PDB file of C-alpha atoms in Angstrom:
ATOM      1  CA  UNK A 555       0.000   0.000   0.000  1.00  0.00           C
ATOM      2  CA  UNK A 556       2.857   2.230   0.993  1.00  0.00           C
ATOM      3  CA  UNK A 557       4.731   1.675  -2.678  1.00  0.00           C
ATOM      4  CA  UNK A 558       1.074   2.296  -4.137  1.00  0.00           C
ATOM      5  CA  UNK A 559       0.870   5.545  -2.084  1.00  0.00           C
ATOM      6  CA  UNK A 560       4.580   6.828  -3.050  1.00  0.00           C
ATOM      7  CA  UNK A 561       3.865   5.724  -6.993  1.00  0.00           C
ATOM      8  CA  UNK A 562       1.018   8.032  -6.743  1.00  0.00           C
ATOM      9  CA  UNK A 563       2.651  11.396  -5.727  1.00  0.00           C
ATOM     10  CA  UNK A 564       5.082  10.759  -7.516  1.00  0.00           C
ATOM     11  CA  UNK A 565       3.317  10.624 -10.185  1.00  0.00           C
ATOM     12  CA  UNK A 566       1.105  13.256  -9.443  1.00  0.00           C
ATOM     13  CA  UNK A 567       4.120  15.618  -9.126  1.00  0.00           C
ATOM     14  CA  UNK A 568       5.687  14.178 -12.454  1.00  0.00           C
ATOM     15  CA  UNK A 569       2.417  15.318 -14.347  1.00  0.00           C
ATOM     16  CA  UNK A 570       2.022  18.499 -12.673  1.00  0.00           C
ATOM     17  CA  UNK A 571       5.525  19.808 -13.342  1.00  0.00           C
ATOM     18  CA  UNK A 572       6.418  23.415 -13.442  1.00  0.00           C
ATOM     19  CA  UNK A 573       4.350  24.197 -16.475  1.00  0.00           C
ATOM     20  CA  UNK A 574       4.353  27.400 -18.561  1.00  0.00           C
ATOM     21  CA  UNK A 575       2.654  29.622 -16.266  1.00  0.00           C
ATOM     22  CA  UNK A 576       3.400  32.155 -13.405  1.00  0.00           C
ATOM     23  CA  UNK A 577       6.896  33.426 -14.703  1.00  0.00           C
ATOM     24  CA  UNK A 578       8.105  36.459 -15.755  1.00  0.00           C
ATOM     25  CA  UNK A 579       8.674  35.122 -19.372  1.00  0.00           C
ATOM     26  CA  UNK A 580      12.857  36.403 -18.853  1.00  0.00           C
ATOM     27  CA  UNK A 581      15.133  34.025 -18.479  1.00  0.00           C
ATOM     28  CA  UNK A 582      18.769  34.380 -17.806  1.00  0.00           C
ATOM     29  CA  UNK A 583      20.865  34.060 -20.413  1.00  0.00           C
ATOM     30  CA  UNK A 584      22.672  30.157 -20.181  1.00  0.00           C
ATOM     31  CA  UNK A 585      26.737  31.265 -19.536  1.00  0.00           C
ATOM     32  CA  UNK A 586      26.035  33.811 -17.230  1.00  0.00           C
ATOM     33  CA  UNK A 587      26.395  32.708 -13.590  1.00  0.00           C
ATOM     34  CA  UNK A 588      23.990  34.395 -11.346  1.00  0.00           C
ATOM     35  CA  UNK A 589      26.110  34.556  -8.489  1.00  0.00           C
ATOM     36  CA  UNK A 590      24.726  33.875  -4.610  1.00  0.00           C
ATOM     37  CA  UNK A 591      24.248  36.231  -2.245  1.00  0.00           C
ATOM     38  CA  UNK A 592      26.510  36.058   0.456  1.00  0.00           C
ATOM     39  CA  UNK A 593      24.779  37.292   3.761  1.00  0.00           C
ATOM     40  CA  UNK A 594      27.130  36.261   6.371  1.00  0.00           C
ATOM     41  CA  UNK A 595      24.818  37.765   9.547  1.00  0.00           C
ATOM     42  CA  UNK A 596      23.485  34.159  10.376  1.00  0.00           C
ATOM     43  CA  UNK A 597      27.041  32.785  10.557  1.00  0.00           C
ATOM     44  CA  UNK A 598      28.220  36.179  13.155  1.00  0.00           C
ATOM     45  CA  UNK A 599      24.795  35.488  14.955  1.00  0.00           C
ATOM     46  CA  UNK A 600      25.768  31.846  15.200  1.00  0.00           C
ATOM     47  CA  UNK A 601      29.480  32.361  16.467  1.00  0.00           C
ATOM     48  CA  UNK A 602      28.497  34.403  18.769  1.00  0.00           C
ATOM     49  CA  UNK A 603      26.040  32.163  20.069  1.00  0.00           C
ATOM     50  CA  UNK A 604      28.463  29.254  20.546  1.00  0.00           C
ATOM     51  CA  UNK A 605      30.956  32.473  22.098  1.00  0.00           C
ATOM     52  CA  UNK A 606      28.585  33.119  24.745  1.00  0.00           C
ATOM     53  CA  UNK A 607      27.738  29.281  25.222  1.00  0.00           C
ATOM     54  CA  UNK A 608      31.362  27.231  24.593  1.00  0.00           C
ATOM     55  CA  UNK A 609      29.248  24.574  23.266  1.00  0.00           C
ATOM     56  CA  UNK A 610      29.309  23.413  19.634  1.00  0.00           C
ATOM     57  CA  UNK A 611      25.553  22.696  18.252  1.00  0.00           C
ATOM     58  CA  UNK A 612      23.713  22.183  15.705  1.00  0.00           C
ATOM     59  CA  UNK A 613      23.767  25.889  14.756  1.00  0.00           C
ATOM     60  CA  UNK A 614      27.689  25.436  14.005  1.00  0.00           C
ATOM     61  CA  UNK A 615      26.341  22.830  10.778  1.00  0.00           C
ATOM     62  CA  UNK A 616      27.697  24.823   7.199  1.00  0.00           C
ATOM     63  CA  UNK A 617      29.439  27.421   9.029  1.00  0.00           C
ATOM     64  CA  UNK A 618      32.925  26.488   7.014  1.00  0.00           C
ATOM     65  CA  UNK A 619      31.102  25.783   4.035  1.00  0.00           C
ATOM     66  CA  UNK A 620      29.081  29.533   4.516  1.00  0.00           C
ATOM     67  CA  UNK A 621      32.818  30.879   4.800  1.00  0.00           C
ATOM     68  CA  UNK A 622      34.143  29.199   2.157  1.00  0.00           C
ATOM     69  CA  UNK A 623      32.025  30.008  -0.063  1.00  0.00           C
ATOM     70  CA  UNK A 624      31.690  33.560   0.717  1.00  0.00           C
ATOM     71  CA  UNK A 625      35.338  33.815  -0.410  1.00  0.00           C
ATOM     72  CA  UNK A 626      37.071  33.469   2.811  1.00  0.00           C
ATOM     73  CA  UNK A 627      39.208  30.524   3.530  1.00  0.00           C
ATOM     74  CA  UNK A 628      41.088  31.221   5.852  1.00  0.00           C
ATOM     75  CA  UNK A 629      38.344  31.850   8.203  1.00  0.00           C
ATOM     76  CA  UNK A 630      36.288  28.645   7.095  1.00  0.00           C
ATOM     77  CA  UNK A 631      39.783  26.579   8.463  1.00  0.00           C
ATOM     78  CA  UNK A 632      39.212  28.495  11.659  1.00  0.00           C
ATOM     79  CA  UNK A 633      36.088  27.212  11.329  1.00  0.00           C
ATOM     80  CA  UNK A 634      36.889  23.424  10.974  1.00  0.00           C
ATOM     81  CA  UNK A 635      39.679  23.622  13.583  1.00  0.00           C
ATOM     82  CA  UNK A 636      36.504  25.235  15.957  1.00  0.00           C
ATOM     83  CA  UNK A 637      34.619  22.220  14.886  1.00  0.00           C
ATOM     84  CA  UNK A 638      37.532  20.089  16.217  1.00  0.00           C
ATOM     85  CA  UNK A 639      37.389  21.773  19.767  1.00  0.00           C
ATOM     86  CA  UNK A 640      36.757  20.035  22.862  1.00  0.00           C
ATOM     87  CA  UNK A 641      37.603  22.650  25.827  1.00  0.00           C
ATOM     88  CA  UNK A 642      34.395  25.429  26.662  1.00  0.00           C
ATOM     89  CA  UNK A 643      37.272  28.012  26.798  1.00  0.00           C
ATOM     90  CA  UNK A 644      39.117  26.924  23.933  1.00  0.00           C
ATOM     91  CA  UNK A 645      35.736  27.015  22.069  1.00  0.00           C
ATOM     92  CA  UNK A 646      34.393  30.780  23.355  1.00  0.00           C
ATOM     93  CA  UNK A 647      37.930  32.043  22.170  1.00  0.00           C
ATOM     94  CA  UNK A 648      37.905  30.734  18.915  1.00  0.00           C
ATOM     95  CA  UNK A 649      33.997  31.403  17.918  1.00  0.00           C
ATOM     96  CA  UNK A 650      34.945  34.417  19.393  1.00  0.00           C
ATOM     97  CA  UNK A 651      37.586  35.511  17.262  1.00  0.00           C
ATOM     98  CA  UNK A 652      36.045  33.969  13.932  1.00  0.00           C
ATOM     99  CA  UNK A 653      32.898  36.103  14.543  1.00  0.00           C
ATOM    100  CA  UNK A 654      35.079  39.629  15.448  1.00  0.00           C
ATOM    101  CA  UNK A 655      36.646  39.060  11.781  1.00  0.00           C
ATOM    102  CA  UNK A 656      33.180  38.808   9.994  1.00  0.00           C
TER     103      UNK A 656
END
């Protein structure tokens, strides 16, 4: 019943596809890169969260990736060797000093 259920939506969603409608009609031409916005305020909210805590959570997930790709390695290796971190202090310094450079 379950496969029955999953062939369904599927194939619901396979028929419905994005269709013609509701766009603007332009299109980006196919060599040009649009290129990603880089708002880094989530990763400074979220080092200074684990700063104030010393505890490495859930909110520390894609923070080296976020650096990276914003064009800043050497702050996304900070980043990985913050991941690494086992000491509270060790960990408040670090986010600390990540964050300050944003």
């Amino acid at each position: 019943m379950k496969i029955l259920t999953v062939f369904c939506m599927l194939l619901s969603l396979t028929l419905a596809g994005c269709g013609e409608g509701g766009g603007t009609g332009e299109t980006a031409p196919a060599n040009q890169e649009t290129p990603a916005a880089q708002d880094l305020t989530a990763v400074k909210t979220s080092l200074n969260s684990i700063a104030e805590s010393g505890v490495i959570d859930s909110s520390f997930f894609g923070i080296p990736e976020s650096l990276e790709q914003a064009g800043k390695p050497k702050l996304a290796e900070e980043a990985k060797k913050l991941g690494a971190m086992k000491g509270k202090k060790q960990i408040q310094a670090a986010a600390k000093k990540i964050a300050d450079q944003l």
